[in-house]
C-alpha cells in the first residue's frame, strides 16, 4: 500500500511541479531603420531569447527482493529542457495612402534563427549522475545548434484616431530537432544505465526520444483607439490560434490596455492592462508600466493565479527597455 501511495504522490509531482524561466534581450542600438523616398522603410533587428524548464518525469516505484534485502527502484528523473534562439531579422514595409484620411502599411520580414535545443535527464537512483550539479551549464549551453529561416507578414490600417492591424508570424513553419535520446551504442557504466532508462520511459509513452520543435504559424489581430489629442489610447489584441513554445507549452493570448502620454516630456507615460492565455496554463495577468523621458520603458506583469496554499503568484514578468527615435 505504501508503494501505491508513493506512486500516486510521484505522479502528482510529475504533473504539477516544475520551474520555468525565460528571458529575451534586444541587441543594443537595434532596430536600425532606413526610410526610402517613396514612404517605404527597411529594418534590421536582432535579439536573443532563452527558455528553460526543470521538472520531474515520474515513474512507478517497484520493489526488488534479493534474500532479505529489499531495494526500491524507479526511473524517476529530473527532466531539463532548454532552448536558446539567436535571431536576426530583415524587414521591409510600405505605406499606401495618406495618414490624414487613413493609410495602409504592408510589411514583411525574414528572420534568420540559430537555435540550440537540448534535453537532459538526471535519474534520482543513479548516484554517479552529476547532471543536477551542471544544471546552469546545461541551460546556457549552445550544443545542438541548428539554423533555419522564418517569414512574417503584417498589415496595418492607421488613421488619426484609430488603428487596425493583423500579423502572421512563422508563415513557413520551420522545424528544429532536439538532441536525440536513447542511443545506447558504445555506452558503458552509468551512461548505459541512464540510456536504458530513457528507452524504458519512451516505451511507457512518457518521453519522446526524437523530439522536434515546429514554429507554427500564428495570426494575431489588434486594434487601438486614440483620443483627439493623442494623449489617451485604448488597445487590444487577440491571437486567433494557439501555438506551442520550444518546450511544448501552448499559448494563445488576448490583451487589453489603456495608456496615457502627456505632451510634457518631463511627465511619465503610464499604462495599465490585462492579458490572458486561453490554452495551456490559462494564466492571466495584470500589467502595468511607465515610460520615462519618452524612451525608458519599465513594465511588470503580475500573475493572478496562485499555487495551492501559496501567497505568491505562479508567475511574474519584468521588462526593461530603451526606445530610440529615427
C-alpha atoms as a printed R data frame, in Angstrom:
    type eleno elety resid chain resno      x       y       z
1   ATOM     1    CA   UNK     A     1  0.000   0.000   0.000
2   ATOM     2    CA   UNK     A     2  2.821   2.427   0.844
3   ATOM     3    CA   UNK     A     3  4.343   1.879  -2.618
4   ATOM     4    CA   UNK     A     4  0.960   2.597  -4.217
5   ATOM     5    CA   UNK     A     5  0.681   5.837  -2.225
6   ATOM     6    CA   UNK     A     6  4.236   6.815  -3.182
7   ATOM     7    CA   UNK     A     7  3.469   6.202  -6.856
8   ATOM     8    CA   UNK     A     8  0.404   8.435  -6.567
9   ATOM     9    CA   UNK     A     9  2.466  11.206  -4.991
10  ATOM    10    CA   UNK     A    10  5.162  10.906  -7.661
11  ATOM    11    CA   UNK     A    11  2.545  11.093 -10.404
12  ATOM    12    CA   UNK     A    12  1.070  14.283  -8.931
13  ATOM    13    CA   UNK     A    13  4.538  15.838  -8.626
14  ATOM    14    CA   UNK     A    14  5.356  14.955 -12.223
15  ATOM    15    CA   UNK     A    15  2.132  16.585 -13.454
16  ATOM    16    CA   UNK     A    16  2.299  19.813 -11.437
17  ATOM    17    CA   UNK     A    17  5.798  20.529 -10.095
18  ATOM    18    CA   UNK     A    18  8.147  22.434 -12.375
19  ATOM    19    CA   UNK     A    19 10.127  25.651 -12.582
20  ATOM    20    CA   UNK     A    20 10.221  27.581 -15.843
21  ATOM    21    CA   UNK     A    21 12.390  30.602 -16.611
22  ATOM    22    CA   UNK     A    22 12.551  32.700 -19.742
23  ATOM    23    CA   UNK     A    23 14.062  35.939 -20.937
24  ATOM    24    CA   UNK     A    24 14.835  37.981 -24.031
25  ATOM    25    CA   UNK     A    25 17.149  40.842 -24.880
26  ATOM    26    CA   UNK     A    26 17.316  43.132 -27.891
27  ATOM    27    CA   UNK     A    27 20.732  43.824 -29.341
28  ATOM    28    CA   UNK     A    28 21.717  47.413 -28.353
29  ATOM    29    CA   UNK     A    29 21.019  50.173 -30.885
30  ATOM    30    CA   UNK     A    30 18.621  47.981 -32.818
31  ATOM    31    CA   UNK     A    31 16.369  48.018 -34.696
32  ATOM    32    CA   UNK     A    32 18.117  50.016 -37.423
33  ATOM    33    CA   UNK     A    33 15.595  51.658 -39.763
34  ATOM    34    CA   UNK     A    34 16.258  53.195 -43.167
35  ATOM    35    CA   UNK     A    35 13.406  55.193 -44.723
36  ATOM    36    CA   UNK     A    36 13.161  55.444 -48.502
37  ATOM    37    CA   UNK     A    37 11.935  58.382 -50.563
38  ATOM    38    CA   UNK     A    38  8.735  56.562 -51.570
39  ATOM    39    CA   UNK     A    39  7.473  56.082 -47.977
40  ATOM    40    CA   UNK     A    40  8.995  52.656 -47.555
41  ATOM    41    CA   UNK     A    41 11.298  51.529 -44.779
42  ATOM    42    CA   UNK     A    42 13.915  48.831 -44.337
43  ATOM    43    CA   UNK     A    43 14.503  47.456 -40.841
44  ATOM    44    CA   UNK     A    44 17.296  45.365 -39.368
45  ATOM    45    CA   UNK     A    45 16.922  43.987 -35.862
46  ATOM    46    CA   UNK     A    46 18.448  41.273 -33.720
47  ATOM    47    CA   UNK     A    47 17.621  39.619 -30.416
48  ATOM    48    CA   UNK     A    48 18.410  36.664 -28.188
49  ATOM    49    CA   UNK     A    49 15.827  34.686 -26.226
50  ATOM    50    CA   UNK     A    50 16.020  31.877 -23.716
51  ATOM    51    CA   UNK     A    51 13.530  29.483 -22.170
52  ATOM    52    CA   UNK     A    52 14.283  26.625 -19.795
53  ATOM    53    CA   UNK     A    53 12.314  24.300 -17.585
54  ATOM    54    CA   UNK     A    54 13.122  21.892 -14.755
55  ATOM    55    CA   UNK     A    55 10.506  19.294 -13.903
56  ATOM    56    CA   UNK     A    56 10.055  15.749 -12.684
57  ATOM    57    CA   UNK     A    57  9.495  12.866 -15.079
58  ATOM    58    CA   UNK     A    58  7.793  10.401 -12.758
59  ATOM    59    CA   UNK     A    59  7.912   6.621 -12.971
60  ATOM    60    CA   UNK     A    60  6.384   3.956 -10.770
61  ATOM    61    CA   UNK     A    61  8.385   2.594  -7.851
62  ATOM    62    CA   UNK     A    62  8.851  -1.161  -7.707
63  ATOM    63    CA   UNK     A    63 10.470  -3.431  -5.159
64  ATOM    64    CA   UNK     A    64 13.258  -5.862  -5.982
65  ATOM    65    CA   UNK     A    65 13.770  -8.566  -3.368
66  ATOM    66    CA   UNK     A    66 17.125 -10.347  -3.019
67  ATOM    67    CA   UNK     A    67 17.167 -12.623   0.012
68  ATOM    68    CA   UNK     A    68 16.366 -10.437   2.985
69  ATOM    69    CA   UNK     A    69 17.208  -7.221   1.144
70  ATOM    70    CA   UNK     A    70 14.515  -5.139  -0.493
71  ATOM    71    CA   UNK     A    71 15.527  -2.443  -2.974
72  ATOM    72    CA   UNK     A    72 13.174   0.189  -4.336
73  ATOM    73    CA   UNK     A    73 13.839   1.025  -7.979
74  ATOM    74    CA   UNK     A    74 12.333   3.660 -10.275
75  ATOM    75    CA   UNK     A    75 13.235   5.509 -13.445
76  ATOM    76    CA   UNK     A    76 12.010   8.805 -11.972
77  ATOM    77    CA   UNK     A    77 14.273  11.625 -13.156
78  ATOM    78    CA   UNK     A    78 14.803  15.369 -13.064
79  ATOM    79    CA   UNK     A    79 13.924  16.487 -16.588
80  ATOM    80    CA   UNK     A    80 15.727  19.539 -18.007
81  ATOM    81    CA   UNK     A    81 14.839  21.231 -21.297
82  ATOM    82    CA   UNK     A    82 16.096  24.452 -22.805
83  ATOM    83    CA   UNK     A    83 16.032  26.492 -26.000
84  ATOM    84    CA   UNK     A    84 18.288  29.438 -26.879
85  ATOM    85    CA   UNK     A    85 17.429  31.398 -30.016
86  ATOM    86    CA   UNK     A    86 19.704  33.975 -31.658
87  ATOM    87    CA   UNK     A    87 17.622  35.819 -34.239
88  ATOM    88    CA   UNK     A    88 18.487  38.323 -36.971
89  ATOM    89    CA   UNK     A    89 15.568  39.926 -38.820
90  ATOM    90    CA   UNK     A    90 15.469  41.897 -42.065
91  ATOM    91    CA   UNK     A    91 12.169  43.550 -42.950
92  ATOM    92    CA   UNK     A    92 10.551  45.989 -45.350
93  ATOM    93    CA   UNK     A    93  7.302  47.961 -45.062
94  ATOM    94    CA   UNK     A    94  5.488  50.224 -47.483
95  ATOM    95    CA   UNK     A    95  2.885  52.902 -46.674
96  ATOM    96    CA   UNK     A    96 -0.008  53.403 -49.102
97  ATOM    97    CA   UNK     A    97 -2.409  56.336 -48.791
98  ATOM    98    CA   UNK     A    98 -2.385  59.468 -46.635
99  ATOM    99    CA   UNK     A    99 -2.315  59.301 -42.799
100 ATOM   100    CA   UNK     A   100 -4.817  62.196 -42.513
101 ATOM   101    CA   UNK     A   101 -7.638  60.119 -44.004
102 ATOM   102    CA   UNK     A   102 -6.128  56.681 -43.486
103 ATOM   103    CA   UNK     A   103 -3.072  54.792 -44.668
104 ATOM   104    CA   UNK     A   104 -2.432  51.122 -45.305
105 ATOM   105    CA   UNK     A   105  1.009  49.831 -44.283
106 ATOM   106    CA   UNK     A   106  2.091  46.457 -45.625
107 ATOM   107    CA   UNK     A   107  5.241  44.702 -44.485
108 ATOM   108    CA   UNK     A   108  7.182  41.503 -44.289
109 ATOM   109    CA   UNK     A   109 10.252  40.212 -42.507
110 ATOM   110    CA   UNK     A   110 12.731  37.378 -42.924
111 ATOM   111    CA   UNK     A   111 14.117  36.019 -39.646
112 ATOM   112    CA   UNK     A   112 17.336  34.025 -39.512
113 ATOM   113    CA   UNK     A   113 17.347  31.736 -36.465
114 ATOM   114    CA   UNK     A   114 20.216  29.940 -34.763
115 ATOM   115    CA   UNK     A   115 18.547  27.746 -32.126
116 ATOM   116    CA   UNK     A   116 20.149  25.423 -29.594
117 ATOM   117    CA   UNK     A   117 17.649  22.828 -28.329
118 ATOM   118    CA   UNK     A   118 18.565  20.456 -25.523
119 ATOM   119    CA   UNK     A   119 17.001  17.994 -23.118
120 ATOM   120    CA   UNK     A   120 18.644  16.057 -20.305
121 ATOM   121    CA   UNK     A   121 17.548  13.541 -17.687
122 ATOM   122    CA   UNK     A   122 19.201  13.167 -14.268
123 ATOM   123    CA   UNK     A   123 17.966   9.930 -12.716
124 ATOM   124    CA   UNK     A   124 17.341  10.029  -8.991
125 ATOM   125    CA   UNK     A   125 18.513   6.461  -8.387
126 ATOM   126    CA   UNK     A   126 21.875   6.973 -10.099
127 ATOM   127    CA   UNK     A   127 24.466   8.023  -7.526
128 ATOM   128    CA   UNK     A   128 27.056   8.616 -10.257
129 ATOM   129    CA   UNK     A   129 24.849  11.087 -12.106
130 ATOM   130    CA   UNK     A   130 26.151  14.624 -11.616
131 ATOM   131    CA   UNK     A   131 23.705  16.171 -14.088
132 ATOM   132    CA   UNK     A   132 21.967  18.244 -11.455
133 ATOM   133    CA   UNK     A   133 25.329  19.795 -10.487
134 ATOM   134    CA   UNK     A   134 25.750  21.046 -14.057
135 ATOM   135    CA   UNK     A   135 22.224  22.474 -14.222
136 ATOM   136    CA   UNK     A   136 23.320  26.026 -15.018
137 ATOM   137    CA   UNK     A   137 25.906  24.909 -17.568
138 ATOM   138    CA   UNK     A   138 23.344  22.793 -19.412
139 ATOM   139    CA   UNK     A   139 20.676  25.501 -19.553
140 ATOM   140    CA   UNK     A   140 23.076  28.051 -21.057
141 ATOM   141    CA   UNK     A   141 24.982  25.704 -23.373
142 ATOM   142    CA   UNK     A   142 24.818  26.093 -27.161
143 ATOM   143    CA   UNK     A   143 25.135  22.419 -28.068
144 ATOM   144    CA   UNK     A   144 22.976  21.009 -30.876
145 ATOM   145    CA   UNK     A   145 22.695  24.353 -32.691
146 ATOM   146    CA   UNK     A   146 20.596  24.479 -35.866
147 ATOM   147    CA   UNK     A   147 19.751  27.226 -38.328
148 ATOM   148    CA   UNK     A   148 16.597  27.974 -40.273
149 ATOM   149    CA   UNK     A   149 14.516  30.843 -41.628
150 ATOM   150    CA   UNK     A   150 11.023  32.057 -40.684
151 ATOM   151    CA   UNK     A   151  8.795  34.502 -42.588
152 ATOM   152    CA   UNK     A   152  6.451  37.113 -41.085
153 ATOM   153    CA   UNK     A   153  3.781  39.235 -42.781
154 ATOM   154    CA   UNK     A   154  1.799  42.175 -41.436
155 ATOM   155    CA   UNK     A   155 -0.737  44.846 -42.364
156 ATOM   156    CA   UNK     A   156 -1.849  47.996 -40.506
157 ATOM   157    CA   UNK     A   157 -4.625  50.426 -41.353
158 ATOM   158    CA   UNK     A   158 -3.847  53.633 -39.486
159 ATOM   159    CA   UNK     A   159 -5.832  56.853 -39.170
160 ATOM   160    CA   UNK     A   160 -5.587  59.808 -36.809
161 ATOM   161    CA   UNK     A   161 -7.812  58.380 -34.081
162 ATOM   162    CA   UNK     A   162 -7.758  54.623 -34.605
163 ATOM   163    CA   UNK     A   163 -5.640  51.767 -35.892
164 ATOM   164    CA   UNK     A   164 -6.373  48.222 -37.087
165 ATOM   165    CA   UNK     A   165 -3.776  45.545 -37.675
166 ATOM   166    CA   UNK     A   166 -3.090  41.904 -38.408
167 ATOM   167    CA   UNK     A   167  0.132  39.916 -38.388
168 ATOM   168    CA   UNK     A   168  1.025  36.378 -39.417
169 ATOM   169    CA   UNK     A   169  4.283  35.062 -37.973
170 ATOM   170    CA   UNK     A   170  6.233  31.939 -38.935
171 ATOM   171    CA   UNK     A   171  4.327  31.623 -42.194
172 ATOM   172    CA   UNK     A   172  6.594  28.824 -43.474
173 ATOM   173    CA   UNK     A   173  6.617  26.928 -40.112
174 ATOM   174    CA   UNK     A   174 10.320  25.971 -39.853
175 ATOM   175    CA   UNK     A   175 11.322  22.908 -37.796
176 ATOM   176    CA   UNK     A   176 14.217  22.243 -35.398
177 ATOM   177    CA   UNK     A   177 15.263  18.964 -33.775
178 ATOM   178    CA   UNK     A   178 16.176  18.368 -30.135
179 ATOM   179    CA   UNK     A   179 19.175  16.254 -29.223
180 ATOM   180    CA   UNK     A   180 18.385  12.573 -29.696
181 ATOM   181    CA   UNK     A   181 17.956  10.493 -26.568
182 ATOM   182    CA   UNK     A   182 18.055   6.707 -26.174
183 ATOM   183    CA   UNK     A   183 21.011   5.997 -28.486
184 ATOM   184    CA   UNK     A   184 22.884   3.492 -26.299
185 ATOM   185    CA   UNK     A   185 25.588   2.418 -28.754
186 ATOM   186    CA   UNK     A   186 29.135   2.369 -27.316
187 ATOM   187    CA   UNK     A   187 27.985   3.474 -23.843
188 ATOM   188    CA   UNK     A   188 29.204   1.897 -20.602
189 ATOM   189    CA   UNK     A   189 28.533   2.109 -16.878
190 ATOM   190    CA   UNK     A   190 26.177   4.787 -15.597
191 ATOM   191    CA   UNK     A   191 25.766   6.316 -19.064
192 ATOM   192    CA   UNK     A   192 24.459   2.994 -20.398
193 ATOM   193    CA   UNK     A   193 22.181   2.617 -17.366
194 ATOM   194    CA   UNK     A   194 20.730   6.089 -17.923
195 ATOM   195    CA   UNK     A   195 20.269   5.438 -21.647
196 ATOM   196    CA   UNK     A   196 18.405   2.208 -20.985
197 ATOM   197    CA   UNK     A   197 16.163   4.068 -18.523
198 ATOM   198    CA   UNK     A   198 15.400   6.650 -21.236
199 ATOM   199    CA   UNK     A   199 14.332   3.850 -23.573
200 ATOM   200    CA   UNK     A   200 12.099   2.340 -20.880
201 ATOM   201    CA   UNK     A   201 10.417   5.710 -20.274
202 ATOM   202    CA   UNK     A   202  9.892   6.066 -24.019
203 ATOM   203    CA   UNK     A   203  8.314   2.604 -24.207
204 ATOM   204    CA   UNK     A   204  5.879   3.716 -21.478
205 ATOM   205    CA   UNK     A   205  4.948   6.806 -23.518
206 ATOM   206    CA   UNK     A   206  6.470   9.237 -21.006
207 ATOM   207    CA   UNK     A   207  9.394  10.501 -23.113
208 ATOM   208    CA   UNK     A   208  9.912  11.391 -26.779
209 ATOM   209    CA   UNK     A   209 13.412  10.298 -27.790
210 ATOM   210    CA   UNK     A   210 13.363  12.233 -31.092
211 ATOM   211    CA   UNK     A   211 11.506  15.449 -30.361
212 ATOM   212    CA   UNK     A   212 11.008  18.177 -32.965
213 ATOM   213    CA   UNK     A   213 10.065  21.809 -32.382
214 ATOM   214    CA   UNK     A   214  7.892  23.310 -35.102
215 ATOM   215    CA   UNK     A   215  7.437  27.076 -35.206
216 ATOM   216    CA   UNK     A   216  3.743  27.016 -36.051
217 ATOM   217    CA   UNK     A   217  2.164  29.957 -37.844
218 ATOM   218    CA   UNK     A   218  0.079  32.278 -35.680
219 ATOM   219    CA   UNK     A   219 -2.361  35.004 -36.720
220 ATOM   220    CA   UNK     A   220 -2.845  37.985 -34.400
221 ATOM   221    CA   UNK     A   221 -5.360  40.789 -34.849
222 ATOM   222    CA   UNK     A   222 -5.238  44.079 -32.954
223 ATOM   223    CA   UNK     A   223 -6.986  47.423 -32.694
224 ATOM   224    CA   UNK     A   224 -6.451  50.739 -30.946
225 ATOM   225    CA   UNK     A   225 -8.469  53.926 -30.417
226 ATOM   226    CA   UNK     A   226 -6.805  57.264 -29.605
227 ATOM   227    CA   UNK     A   227 -8.189  60.472 -28.152
228 ATOM   228    CA   UNK     A   228 -8.350  63.610 -30.279
229 ATOM   229    CA   UNK     A   229 -5.162  64.990 -28.721
230 ATOM   230    CA   UNK     A   230 -3.443  61.554 -28.981
231 ATOM   231    CA   UNK     A   231 -2.716  61.507 -25.230
232 ATOM   232    CA   UNK     A   232 -5.063  58.644 -24.352
233 ATOM   233    CA   UNK     A   233 -5.259  55.295 -26.114
234 ATOM   234    CA   UNK     A   234 -7.209  52.086 -25.645
235 ATOM   235    CA   UNK     A   235 -5.775  48.983 -27.322
236 ATOM   236    CA   UNK     A   236 -6.410  45.267 -27.562
237 ATOM   237    CA   UNK     A   237 -5.148  42.200 -29.405
238 ATOM   238    CA   UNK     A   238 -6.137  38.563 -29.863
239 ATOM   239    CA   UNK     A   239 -4.246  35.509 -31.096
240 ATOM   240    CA   UNK     A   240 -6.597  33.704 -33.468
241 ATOM   241    CA   UNK     A   241 -4.939  30.306 -32.979
242 ATOM   242    CA   UNK     A   242 -2.738  28.687 -30.354
243 ATOM   243    CA   UNK     A   243  0.932  27.755 -30.777
244 ATOM   244    CA   UNK     A   244  3.485  25.973 -28.604
245 ATOM   245    CA   UNK     A   245  6.865  27.267 -27.475
246 ATOM   246    CA   UNK     A   246 10.028  25.117 -27.841
247 ATOM   247    CA   UNK     A   247  9.243  23.334 -24.559
248 ATOM   248    CA   UNK     A   248  5.740  22.361 -25.656
249 ATOM   249    CA   UNK     A   249  3.755  24.881 -23.573
250 ATOM   250    CA   UNK     A   250  0.803  26.301 -25.518
251 ATOM   251    CA   UNK     A   251 -0.062  30.000 -25.847
252 ATOM   252    CA   UNK     A   252 -2.997  31.964 -27.206
253 ATOM   253    CA   UNK     A   253 -3.080  35.460 -25.728
254 ATOM   254    CA   UNK     A   254 -5.699  38.157 -25.566
255 ATOM   255    CA   UNK     A   255 -4.726  41.585 -24.223
256 ATOM   256    CA   UNK     A   256 -6.368  44.879 -23.359
257 ATOM   257    CA   UNK     A   257 -4.691  48.062 -22.148
258 ATOM   258    CA   UNK     A   258 -5.203  51.763 -21.569
259 ATOM   259    CA   UNK     A   259 -2.327  54.250 -21.658
260 ATOM   260    CA   UNK     A   260 -1.685  57.945 -21.216
261 ATOM   261    CA   UNK     A   261  1.196  60.027 -22.594
262 ATOM   262    CA   UNK     A   262  1.462  63.719 -21.780
263 ATOM   263    CA   UNK     A   263  2.703  66.391 -24.167
264 ATOM   264    CA   UNK     A   264  5.147  67.331 -21.406
265 ATOM   265    CA   UNK     A   265  8.292  65.239 -21.852
266 ATOM   266    CA   UNK     A   266  9.053  65.558 -18.120
267 ATOM   267    CA   UNK     A   267  5.880  63.691 -17.142
268 ATOM   268    CA   UNK     A   268  5.985  59.883 -17.347
269 ATOM   269    CA   UNK     A   269  3.731  57.903 -19.623
270 ATOM   270    CA   UNK     A   270  1.666  55.287 -17.815
271 ATOM   271    CA   UNK     A   271 -0.264  52.203 -18.907
272 ATOM   272    CA   UNK     A   272 -2.423  49.566 -17.273
273 ATOM   273    CA   UNK     A   273 -3.731  46.368 -18.796
274 ATOM   274    CA   UNK     A   274 -4.866  42.780 -18.600
275 ATOM   275    CA   UNK     A   275 -3.728  39.708 -20.525
276 ATOM   276    CA   UNK     A   276 -4.828  36.075 -20.507
277 ATOM   277    CA   UNK     A   277 -3.598  32.832 -22.007
278 ATOM   278    CA   UNK     A   278 -6.613  30.868 -23.289
279 ATOM   279    CA   UNK     A   279 -4.838  27.498 -23.616
280 ATOM   280    CA   UNK     A   280 -2.181  25.547 -21.762
281 ATOM   281    CA   UNK     A   281 -1.558  27.120 -18.358
282 ATOM   282    CA   UNK     A   282 -4.509  29.526 -18.859
283 ATOM   283    CA   UNK     A   283 -2.740  32.071 -16.661
284 ATOM   284    CA   UNK     A   284 -3.892  35.699 -16.504
285 ATOM   285    CA   UNK     A   285 -2.014  38.853 -15.583
286 ATOM   286    CA   UNK     A   286 -2.482  42.447 -14.561
287 ATOM   287    CA   UNK     A   287  0.096  44.543 -16.392
288 ATOM   288    CA   UNK     A   288  1.424  47.997 -15.580
289 ATOM   289    CA   UNK     A   289  4.188  50.147 -16.983
290 ATOM   290    CA   UNK     A   290  5.768  53.571 -17.086
291 ATOM   291    CA   UNK     A   291  7.779  55.416 -19.732
292 ATOM   292    CA   UNK     A   292 10.311  57.991 -18.602
293 ATOM   293    CA   UNK     A   293 11.528  60.757 -20.926
294 ATOM   294    CA   UNK     A   294  9.574  59.002 -23.706
295 ATOM   295    CA   UNK     A   295 12.413  56.499 -24.102
296 ATOM   296    CA   UNK     A   296 12.934  54.356 -20.967
297 ATOM   297    CA   UNK     A   297 10.219  51.696 -20.531
298 ATOM   298    CA   UNK     A   298  9.613  49.604 -17.425
299 ATOM   299    CA   UNK     A   299  6.801  47.028 -17.381
300 ATOM   300    CA   UNK     A   300  5.518  44.489 -14.868
301 ATOM   301    CA   UNK     A   301  3.111  41.560 -15.385
302 ATOM   302    CA   UNK     A   302  1.712  40.155 -12.145
303 ATOM   303    CA   UNK     A   303  0.061  36.741 -12.263
304 ATOM   304    CA   UNK     A   304 -3.428  36.490 -10.771
305 ATOM   305    CA   UNK     A   305 -3.336  32.738 -10.097
306 ATOM   306    CA   UNK     A   306 -1.766  31.145  -7.011
307 ATOM   307    CA   UNK     A   307 -0.413  27.682  -6.398
308 ATOM   308    CA   UNK     A   308 -2.359  25.695  -3.811
309 ATOM   309    CA   UNK     A   309 -1.629  27.063  -0.336
310 ATOM   310    CA   UNK     A   310  0.739  29.744  -1.629
311 ATOM   311    CA   UNK     A   311  0.505  33.530  -1.368
312 ATOM   312    CA   UNK     A   312  2.977  34.381  -4.151
313 ATOM   313    CA   UNK     A   313  1.799  34.446  -7.792
314 ATOM   314    CA   UNK     A   314  2.544  31.465 -10.009
315 ATOM   315    CA   UNK     A   315  4.359  33.753 -12.444
316 ATOM   316    CA   UNK     A   316  5.848  37.221 -12.640
317 ATOM   317    CA   UNK     A   317  7.390  39.079 -15.594
318 ATOM   318    CA   UNK     A   318  9.631  42.133 -15.667
319 ATOM   319    CA   UNK     A   319 10.708  44.100 -18.719
320 ATOM   320    CA   UNK     A   320 13.150  46.989 -19.087
321 ATOM   321    CA   UNK     A   321 13.786  48.641 -22.439
322 ATOM   322    CA   UNK     A   322 15.040  51.794 -24.093
323 ATOM   323    CA   UNK     A   323 13.484  53.141 -27.298
324 ATOM   324    CA   UNK     A   324 15.304  55.067 -29.985
325 ATOM   325    CA   UNK     A   325 13.792  57.637 -32.346
326 ATOM   326    CA   UNK     A   326 14.512  57.574 -36.084
